[in-house]
Coordinates of C-alpha atoms and ligand atoms in Angstrom, one line a residue:
X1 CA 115.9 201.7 38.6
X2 CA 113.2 203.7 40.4
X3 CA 110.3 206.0 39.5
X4 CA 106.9 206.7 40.4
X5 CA 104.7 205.3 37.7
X6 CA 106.2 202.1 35.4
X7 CA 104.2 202.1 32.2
X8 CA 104.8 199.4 30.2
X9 CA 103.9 199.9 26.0
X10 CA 104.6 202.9 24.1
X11 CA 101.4 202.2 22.1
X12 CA 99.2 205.2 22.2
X13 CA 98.2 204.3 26.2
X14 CA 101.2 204.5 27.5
X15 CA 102.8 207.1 25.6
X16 CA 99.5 209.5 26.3
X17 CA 99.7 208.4 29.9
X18 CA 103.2 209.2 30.2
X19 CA 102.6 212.4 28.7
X20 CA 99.7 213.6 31.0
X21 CA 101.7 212.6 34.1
X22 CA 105.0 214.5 32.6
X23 CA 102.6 217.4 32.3
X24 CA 101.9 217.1 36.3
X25 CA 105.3 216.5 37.4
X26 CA 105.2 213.3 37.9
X27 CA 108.0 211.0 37.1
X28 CA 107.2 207.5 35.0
X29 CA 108.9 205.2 32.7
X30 CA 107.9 204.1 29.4
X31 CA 109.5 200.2 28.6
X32 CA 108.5 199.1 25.2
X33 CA 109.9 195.9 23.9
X34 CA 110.2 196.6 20.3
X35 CA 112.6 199.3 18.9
X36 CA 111.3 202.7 17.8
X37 CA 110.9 202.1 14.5
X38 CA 109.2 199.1 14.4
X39 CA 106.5 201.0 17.0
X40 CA 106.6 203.9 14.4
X41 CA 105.8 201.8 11.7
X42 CA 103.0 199.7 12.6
X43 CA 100.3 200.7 10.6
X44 CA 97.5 200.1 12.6
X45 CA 94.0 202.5 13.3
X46 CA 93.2 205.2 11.6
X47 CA 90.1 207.4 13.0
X48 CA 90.4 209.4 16.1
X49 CA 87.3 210.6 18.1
X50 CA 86.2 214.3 18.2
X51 CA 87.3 214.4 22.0
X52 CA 90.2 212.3 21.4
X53 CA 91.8 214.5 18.5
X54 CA 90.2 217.8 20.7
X55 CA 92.8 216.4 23.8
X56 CA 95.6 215.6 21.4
X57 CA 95.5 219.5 20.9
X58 CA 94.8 220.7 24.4
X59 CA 97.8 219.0 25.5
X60 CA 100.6 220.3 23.0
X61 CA 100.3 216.8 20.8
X62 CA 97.9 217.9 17.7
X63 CA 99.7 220.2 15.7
X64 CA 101.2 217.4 13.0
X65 CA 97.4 215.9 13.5
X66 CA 96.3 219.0 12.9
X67 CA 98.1 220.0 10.1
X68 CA 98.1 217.0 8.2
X69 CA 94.8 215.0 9.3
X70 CA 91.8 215.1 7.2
X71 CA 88.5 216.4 9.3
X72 CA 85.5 214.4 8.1
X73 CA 81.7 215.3 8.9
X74 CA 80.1 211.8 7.9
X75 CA 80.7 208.3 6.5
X76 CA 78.8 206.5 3.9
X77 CA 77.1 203.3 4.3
X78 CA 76.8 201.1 0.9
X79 CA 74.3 198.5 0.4
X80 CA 71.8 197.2 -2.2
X81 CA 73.4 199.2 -4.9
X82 CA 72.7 202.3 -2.6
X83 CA 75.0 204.9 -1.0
X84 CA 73.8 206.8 2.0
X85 CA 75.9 209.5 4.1
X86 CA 75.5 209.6 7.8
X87 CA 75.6 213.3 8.3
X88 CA 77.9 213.7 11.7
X89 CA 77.7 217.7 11.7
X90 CA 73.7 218.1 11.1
X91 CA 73.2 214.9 13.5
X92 CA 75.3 215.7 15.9
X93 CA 77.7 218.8 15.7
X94 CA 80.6 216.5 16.2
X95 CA 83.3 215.3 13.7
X96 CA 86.1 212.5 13.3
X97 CA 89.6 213.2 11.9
X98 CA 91.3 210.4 10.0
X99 CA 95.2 210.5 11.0
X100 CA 96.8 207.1 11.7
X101 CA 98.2 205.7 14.7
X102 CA 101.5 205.6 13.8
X103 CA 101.6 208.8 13.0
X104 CA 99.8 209.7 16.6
X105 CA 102.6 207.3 17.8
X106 CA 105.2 209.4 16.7
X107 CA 104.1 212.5 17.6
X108 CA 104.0 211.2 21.3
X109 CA 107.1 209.7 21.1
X110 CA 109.0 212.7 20.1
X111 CA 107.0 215.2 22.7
X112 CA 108.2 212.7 24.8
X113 CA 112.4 212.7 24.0
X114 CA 112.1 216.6 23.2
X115 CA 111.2 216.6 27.4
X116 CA 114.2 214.6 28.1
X117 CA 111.5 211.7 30.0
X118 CA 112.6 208.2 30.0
X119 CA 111.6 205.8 27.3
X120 CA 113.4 202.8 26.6
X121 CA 112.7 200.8 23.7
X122 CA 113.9 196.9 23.2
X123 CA 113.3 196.4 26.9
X124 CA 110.8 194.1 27.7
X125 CA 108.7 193.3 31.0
X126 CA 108.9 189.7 31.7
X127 CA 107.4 190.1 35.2
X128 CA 105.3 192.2 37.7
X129 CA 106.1 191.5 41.3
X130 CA 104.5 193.0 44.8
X131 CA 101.4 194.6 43.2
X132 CA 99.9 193.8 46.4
X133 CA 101.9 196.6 48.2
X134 CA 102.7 200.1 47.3
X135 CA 106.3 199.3 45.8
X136 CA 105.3 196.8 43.0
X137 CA 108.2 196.0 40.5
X138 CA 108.3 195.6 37.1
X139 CA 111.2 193.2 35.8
X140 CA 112.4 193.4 32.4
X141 CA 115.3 192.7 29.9
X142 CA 117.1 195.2 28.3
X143 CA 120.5 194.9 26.4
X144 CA 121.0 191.0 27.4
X145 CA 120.3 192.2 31.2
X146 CA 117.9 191.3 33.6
X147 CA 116.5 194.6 35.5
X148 CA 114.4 195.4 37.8
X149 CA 112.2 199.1 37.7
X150 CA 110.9 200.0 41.5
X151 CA 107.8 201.9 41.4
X152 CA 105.1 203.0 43.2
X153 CA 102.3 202.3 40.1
X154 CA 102.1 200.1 37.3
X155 CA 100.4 201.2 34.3
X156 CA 100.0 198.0 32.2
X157 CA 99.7 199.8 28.6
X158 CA 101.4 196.5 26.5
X159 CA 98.1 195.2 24.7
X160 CA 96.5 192.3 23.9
X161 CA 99.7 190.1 24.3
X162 CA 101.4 192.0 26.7
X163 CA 102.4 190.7 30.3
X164 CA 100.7 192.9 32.6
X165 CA 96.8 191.4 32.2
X166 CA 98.8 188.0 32.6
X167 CA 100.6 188.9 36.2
X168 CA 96.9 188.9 37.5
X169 CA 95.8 185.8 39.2
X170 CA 93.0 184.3 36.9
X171 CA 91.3 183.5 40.5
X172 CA 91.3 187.5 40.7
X173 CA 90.2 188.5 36.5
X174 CA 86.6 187.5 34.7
X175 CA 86.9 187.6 31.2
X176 CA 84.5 187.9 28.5
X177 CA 85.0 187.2 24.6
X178 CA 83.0 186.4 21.8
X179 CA 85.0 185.2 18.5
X180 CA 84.1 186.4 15.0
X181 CA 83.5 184.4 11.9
X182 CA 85.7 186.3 9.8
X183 CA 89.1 188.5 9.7
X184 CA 90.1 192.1 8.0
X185 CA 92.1 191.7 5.2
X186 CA 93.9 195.1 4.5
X187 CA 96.0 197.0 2.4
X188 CA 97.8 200.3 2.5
X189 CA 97.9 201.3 -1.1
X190 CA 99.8 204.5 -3.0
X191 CA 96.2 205.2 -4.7
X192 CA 94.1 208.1 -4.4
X193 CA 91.3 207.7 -2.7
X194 CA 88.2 207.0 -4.6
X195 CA 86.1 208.5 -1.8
X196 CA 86.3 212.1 0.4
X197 CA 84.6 210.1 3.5
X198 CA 85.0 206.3 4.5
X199 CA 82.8 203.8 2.5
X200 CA 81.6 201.1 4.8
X201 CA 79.9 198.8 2.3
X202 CA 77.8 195.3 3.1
X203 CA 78.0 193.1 -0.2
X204 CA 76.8 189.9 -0.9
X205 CA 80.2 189.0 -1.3
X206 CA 81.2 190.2 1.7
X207 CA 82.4 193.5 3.6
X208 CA 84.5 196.6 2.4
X209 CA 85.7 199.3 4.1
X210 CA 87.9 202.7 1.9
X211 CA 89.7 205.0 4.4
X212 CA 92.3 206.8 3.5
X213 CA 95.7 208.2 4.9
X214 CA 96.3 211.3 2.9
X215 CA 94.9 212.7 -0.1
X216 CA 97.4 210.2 -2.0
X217 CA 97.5 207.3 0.8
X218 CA 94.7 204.6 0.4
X219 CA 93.7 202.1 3.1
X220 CA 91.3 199.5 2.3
X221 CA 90.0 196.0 4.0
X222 CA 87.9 193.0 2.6
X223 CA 86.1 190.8 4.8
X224 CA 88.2 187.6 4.7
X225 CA 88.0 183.5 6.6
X226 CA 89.6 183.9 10.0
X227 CA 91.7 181.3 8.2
X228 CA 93.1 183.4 5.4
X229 CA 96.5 182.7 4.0
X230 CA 98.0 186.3 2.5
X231 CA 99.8 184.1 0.1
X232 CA 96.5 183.3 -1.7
X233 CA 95.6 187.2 -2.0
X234 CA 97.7 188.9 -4.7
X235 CA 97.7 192.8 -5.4
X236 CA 95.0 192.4 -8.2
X237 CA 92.9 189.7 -6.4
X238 CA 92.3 192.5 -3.7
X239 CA 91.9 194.8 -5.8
X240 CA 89.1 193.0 -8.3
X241 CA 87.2 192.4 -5.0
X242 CA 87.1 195.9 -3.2
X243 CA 86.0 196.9 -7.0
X244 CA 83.1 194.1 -6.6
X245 CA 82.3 195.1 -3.1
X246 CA 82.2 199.1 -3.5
X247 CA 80.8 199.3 -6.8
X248 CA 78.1 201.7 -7.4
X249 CA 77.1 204.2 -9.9
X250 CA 80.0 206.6 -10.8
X251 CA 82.5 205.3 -8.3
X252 CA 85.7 204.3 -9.6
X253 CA 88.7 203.0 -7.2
X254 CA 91.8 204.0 -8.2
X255 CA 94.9 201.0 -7.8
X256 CA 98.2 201.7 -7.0
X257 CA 101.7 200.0 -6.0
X258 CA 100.5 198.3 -2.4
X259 CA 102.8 199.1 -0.1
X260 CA 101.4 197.3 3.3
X261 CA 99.0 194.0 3.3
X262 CA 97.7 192.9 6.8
X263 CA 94.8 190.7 8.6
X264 CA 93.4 191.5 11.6
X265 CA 91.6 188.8 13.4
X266 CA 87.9 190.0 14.7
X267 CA 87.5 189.8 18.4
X268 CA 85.6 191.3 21.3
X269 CA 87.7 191.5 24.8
X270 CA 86.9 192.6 28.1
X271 CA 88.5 191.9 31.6
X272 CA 87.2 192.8 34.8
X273 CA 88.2 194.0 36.7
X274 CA 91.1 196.6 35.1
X275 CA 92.7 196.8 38.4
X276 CA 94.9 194.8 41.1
X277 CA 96.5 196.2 44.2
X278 CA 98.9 199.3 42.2
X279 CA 99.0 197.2 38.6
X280 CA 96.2 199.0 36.1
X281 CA 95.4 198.1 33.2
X282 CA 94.5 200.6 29.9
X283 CA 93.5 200.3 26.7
X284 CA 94.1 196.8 24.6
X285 CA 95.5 195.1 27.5
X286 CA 92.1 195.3 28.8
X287 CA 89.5 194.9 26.0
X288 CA 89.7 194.6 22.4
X289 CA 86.9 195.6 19.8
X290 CA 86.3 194.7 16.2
X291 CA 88.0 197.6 14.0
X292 CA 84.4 198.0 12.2
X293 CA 83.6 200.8 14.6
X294 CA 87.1 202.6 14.6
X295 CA 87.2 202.3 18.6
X296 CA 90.3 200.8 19.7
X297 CA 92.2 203.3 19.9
X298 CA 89.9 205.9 21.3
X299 CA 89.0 203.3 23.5
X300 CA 92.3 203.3 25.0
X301 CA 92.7 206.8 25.0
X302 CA 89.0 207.3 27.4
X303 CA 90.7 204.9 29.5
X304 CA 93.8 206.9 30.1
X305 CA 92.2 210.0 30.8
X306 CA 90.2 208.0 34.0
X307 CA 93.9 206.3 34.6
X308 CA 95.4 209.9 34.9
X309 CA 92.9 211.5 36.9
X310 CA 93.3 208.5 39.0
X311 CA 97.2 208.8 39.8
X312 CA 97.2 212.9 40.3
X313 CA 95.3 212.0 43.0
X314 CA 97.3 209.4 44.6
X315 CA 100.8 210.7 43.7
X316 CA 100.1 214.8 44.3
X317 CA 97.6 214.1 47.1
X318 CA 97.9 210.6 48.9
X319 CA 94.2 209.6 47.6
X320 CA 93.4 206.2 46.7
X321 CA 89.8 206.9 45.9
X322 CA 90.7 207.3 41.9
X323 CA 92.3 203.9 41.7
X324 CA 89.2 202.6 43.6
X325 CA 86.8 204.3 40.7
X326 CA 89.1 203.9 38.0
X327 CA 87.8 200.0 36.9
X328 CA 84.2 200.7 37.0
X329 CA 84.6 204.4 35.2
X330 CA 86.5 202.5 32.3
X331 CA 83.8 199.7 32.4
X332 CA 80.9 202.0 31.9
X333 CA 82.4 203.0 28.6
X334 CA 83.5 200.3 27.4
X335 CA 80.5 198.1 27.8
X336 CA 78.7 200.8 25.5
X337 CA 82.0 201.0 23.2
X338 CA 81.8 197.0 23.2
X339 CA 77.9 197.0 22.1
X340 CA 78.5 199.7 19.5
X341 CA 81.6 197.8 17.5
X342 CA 79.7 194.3 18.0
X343 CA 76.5 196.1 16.4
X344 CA 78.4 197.8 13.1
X345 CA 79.9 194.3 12.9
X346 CA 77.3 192.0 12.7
X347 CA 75.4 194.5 10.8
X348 CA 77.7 195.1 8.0
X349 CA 79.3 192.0 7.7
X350 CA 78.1 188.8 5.9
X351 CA 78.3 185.6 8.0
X352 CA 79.1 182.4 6.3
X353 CA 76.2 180.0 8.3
X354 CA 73.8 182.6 8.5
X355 CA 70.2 182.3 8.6
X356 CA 68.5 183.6 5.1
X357 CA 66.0 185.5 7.1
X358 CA 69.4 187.1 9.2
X359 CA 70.7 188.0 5.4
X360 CA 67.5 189.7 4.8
X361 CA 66.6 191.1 8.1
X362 CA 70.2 192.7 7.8
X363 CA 69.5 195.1 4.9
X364 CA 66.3 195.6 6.5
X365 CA 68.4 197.3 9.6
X366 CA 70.4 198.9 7.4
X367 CA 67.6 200.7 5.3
X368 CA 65.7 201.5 9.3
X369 CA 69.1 202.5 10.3
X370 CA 70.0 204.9 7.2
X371 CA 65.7 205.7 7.0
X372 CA 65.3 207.1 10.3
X373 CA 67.0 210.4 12.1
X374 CA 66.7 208.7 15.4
X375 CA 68.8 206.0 14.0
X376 CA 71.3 207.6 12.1
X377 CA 72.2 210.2 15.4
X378 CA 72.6 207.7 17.5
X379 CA 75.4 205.8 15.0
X380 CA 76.5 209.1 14.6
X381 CA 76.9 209.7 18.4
X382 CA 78.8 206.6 18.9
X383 CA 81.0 206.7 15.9
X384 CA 81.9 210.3 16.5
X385 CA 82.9 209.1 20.0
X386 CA 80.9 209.4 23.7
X387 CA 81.6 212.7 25.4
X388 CA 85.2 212.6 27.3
X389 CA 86.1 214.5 30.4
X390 CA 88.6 216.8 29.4
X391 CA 88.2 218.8 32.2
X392 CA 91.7 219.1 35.1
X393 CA 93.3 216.9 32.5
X394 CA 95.2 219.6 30.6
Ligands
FAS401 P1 99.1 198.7 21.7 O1 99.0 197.3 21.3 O2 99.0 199.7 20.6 O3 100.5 199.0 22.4 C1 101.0 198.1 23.3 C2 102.5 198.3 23.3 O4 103.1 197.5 24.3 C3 103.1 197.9 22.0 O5 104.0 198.8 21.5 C4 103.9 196.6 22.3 O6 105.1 196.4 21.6 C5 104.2 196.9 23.8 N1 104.4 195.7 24.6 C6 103.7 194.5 24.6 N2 104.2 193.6 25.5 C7 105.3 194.2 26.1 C8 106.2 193.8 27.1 N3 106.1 192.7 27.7 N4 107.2 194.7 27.5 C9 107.2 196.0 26.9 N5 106.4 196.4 25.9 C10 105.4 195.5 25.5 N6 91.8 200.0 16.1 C11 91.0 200.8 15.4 O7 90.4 201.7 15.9 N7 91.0 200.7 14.0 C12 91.8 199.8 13.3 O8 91.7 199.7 12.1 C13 92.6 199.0 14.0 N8 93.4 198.1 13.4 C14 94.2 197.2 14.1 C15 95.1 196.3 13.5 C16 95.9 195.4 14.3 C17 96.8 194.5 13.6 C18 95.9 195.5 15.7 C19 96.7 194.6 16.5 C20 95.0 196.5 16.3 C21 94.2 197.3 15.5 N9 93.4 198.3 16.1 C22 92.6 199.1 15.4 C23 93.3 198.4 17.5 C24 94.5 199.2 17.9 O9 94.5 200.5 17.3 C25 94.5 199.3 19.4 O10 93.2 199.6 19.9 C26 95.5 200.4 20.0 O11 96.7 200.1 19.4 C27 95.4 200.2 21.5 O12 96.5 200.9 22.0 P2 97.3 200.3 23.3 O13 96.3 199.9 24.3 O14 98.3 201.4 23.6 O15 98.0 199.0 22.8
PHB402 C1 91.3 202.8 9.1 O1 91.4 203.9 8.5 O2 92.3 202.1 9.4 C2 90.0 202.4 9.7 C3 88.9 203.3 9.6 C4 87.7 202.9 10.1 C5 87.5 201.7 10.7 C6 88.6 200.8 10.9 C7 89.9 201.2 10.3 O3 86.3 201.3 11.2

């Protein structure tokens, strides 16, 4: 097989990258190892950045999102018995829209067989070959057969555990991590939300987050061990605790049949650099975040948009000088994405072996951070997402 670009994952990286190029006329092809449903399915993040969702629509994929996603102006931060809204529109003029990835996922995957452009699920890349020259190769199985896809870019779009980030010579990578003391235990529950906004609430107990799906759909995580065995977390054990962790005056969280339980293991990523010879990385296979600042995907996306702009100029005009850029434009985000999800992490979270005068100090930072405008905008700035370059994109 032959194309131009060979993106491997149809996560929201390579299916949005697929889609930008399609726009432009250029030929890729989207392998994804699992089968469409299971990528469908996989309930995952849930908060898209104003740019990002403003994108979605500009090119043709936001109308679902549109209809269906719920626009929201602030969050709420809980602590000490208190509740405090971190007003996005008076801050900063900006909002988020809560619509969840699968559902983004799907969107992209049908704009995507409605053009009639190649994507072919349960085929997975087991190599990347000649990266070095300008016909690298992607090898991968697909109905029991070995096969090989020529192209003249690959876009390694196949997250944390994919192969792409592990074709690169160590000798050639630096990588960065830091481990967190805890995990995400969450569940997607048929309960109304108790909440209009997200409650991010720091307990003595532990973290709690409410978000939502729909105006019947609940999603909810506990701060949990890293060690945590979903066998000793029952429906009304989670439930008794999220009531503990978000209790405050006149809030009362509704239950309901729980239709999804997951953990999420807290991490922060980065490789450098996101490039080597014509393999480019995007998005997870490059740098994770902790969920606490609703950034992964987002983060992904930003990367795209540089990874895009990148190959129209190669592929329509024979310049290299995007690919060149394209590391060190993702890394300038992502540093600042990285600080930002470390900081509402350690801030709202409770860590085991902490200091007393850290357990202190940290409702100190959260009364400066919720006292002062200052403060507040620049949460608000990074939450509702860094300004994106929309601009010869769509
Ligand atoms: P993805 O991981 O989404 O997509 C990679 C794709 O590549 C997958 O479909 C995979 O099947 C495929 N693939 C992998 N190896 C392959 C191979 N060898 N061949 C072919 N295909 C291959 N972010 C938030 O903002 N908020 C959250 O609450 C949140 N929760 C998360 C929970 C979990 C369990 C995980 C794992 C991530 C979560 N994230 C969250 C982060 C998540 O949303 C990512 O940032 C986002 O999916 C990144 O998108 P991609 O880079 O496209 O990677
Ligand atoms: C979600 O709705 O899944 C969600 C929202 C905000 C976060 C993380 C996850 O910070």
């Amino acid at each position: 097989m032959r194309t131009r670009v060979a993106i491997i994952g149809a996560g929201p990286a390579g299916l949005l990258l697929a889609h930008l190029l399609h726009r432009r006329g250029i030929d890729s092809v989207v392998l994804e190892r699992h089968d469409r449903g299971h990528v469908e399915r996989r309930i995952r993040a849930g908060v898209m950045e104003h740019d990002v969702a403003e994108l979605l629509d500009r090119v043709g994929l936001g109308a679902r999102m549109r209809r269906q996603g719920l626009v929201h102006g602030g969050i709420n931060l809980r602590f000490a018995g208190r509740t405090v809204r971190v007003d996005f529109r008076k801050l900063v003029g900006r909002t988020v829209t809560v619509y969840g990835q699968h559902e983004v996922v799907k969107d992209m995957i049908r704009a995507r067989l409605d053009a009639g452009a190649p994507i072919l699920f349960e085929a997975e890349a087991v190599a990347v070959e000649d990266v070095a020259t300008s016909r690298p190769v992607v090898v991968f199985r697909h109905r029991g057969e070995v096969r090989r896809l020529e192209a003249e870019v690959v876009a390694g779009c196949d997250g944390f555990h994919g192969v792409a980030r592990r074709s690169i010579p160590t000798s050639h990578l630096t990588t960065y991590e830091r481990r967190y003391p805890y995990a995400w235990l969450g569940i997607l529950a048929e309960a109304r939300p108790a909440s209009e906004e997200l409650v991010y609430a720091h307990h003595e107990r532990g973290f709690a987050l409410l978000s939502m799906r729909s105006p019947t759909l609940s999603r909810l995580y506990i701060q949990v061990p890293p060690d945590t065995d979903l066998a000793d977390w029952p429906d009304g054990r989670i439930w008794d605790e999220l009531e503990t962790r978000l209790a405050a005056p006149g809030f009362r969280l509704e239950r309901g049949p729980v239709i999804q339980k997951d953990l999420t293991v807290m991490r922060s990523f980065v490789t450098e650099p996101m490039r080597h010879g014509r393999l480019l990385l995007a998005g997870d296979a490059s740098h994770i975040v902790p969920p606490t600042g609703a950034k992964g995907l987002n983060l992904a996306v930003a990367d795209v948009t540089h990874l895009a702009r990148a190959l129209f100029a190669l592929l329509k005009e024979g310049r290299e000088d995007g690919l060149e850029r394209y590391s060190a434009l993702c890394l300038a985000r992502i540093w600042k994405v990285q600080h930002f999800s470390w900081w509402m992490t350690t801030m709202l979270h409770r860590d085991e072996d902490e200091l007393p005068f850290d357990h202190r100090r940290r409702l100190g930072e959260l009364e400066a951070v919720t006292g002062s405008r200052a403060a507040a905008t620049w949460l608000a700035e990074n939450y509702t997402g860094l300004p994106l370059d929309l601009d010869d994109l769509v």
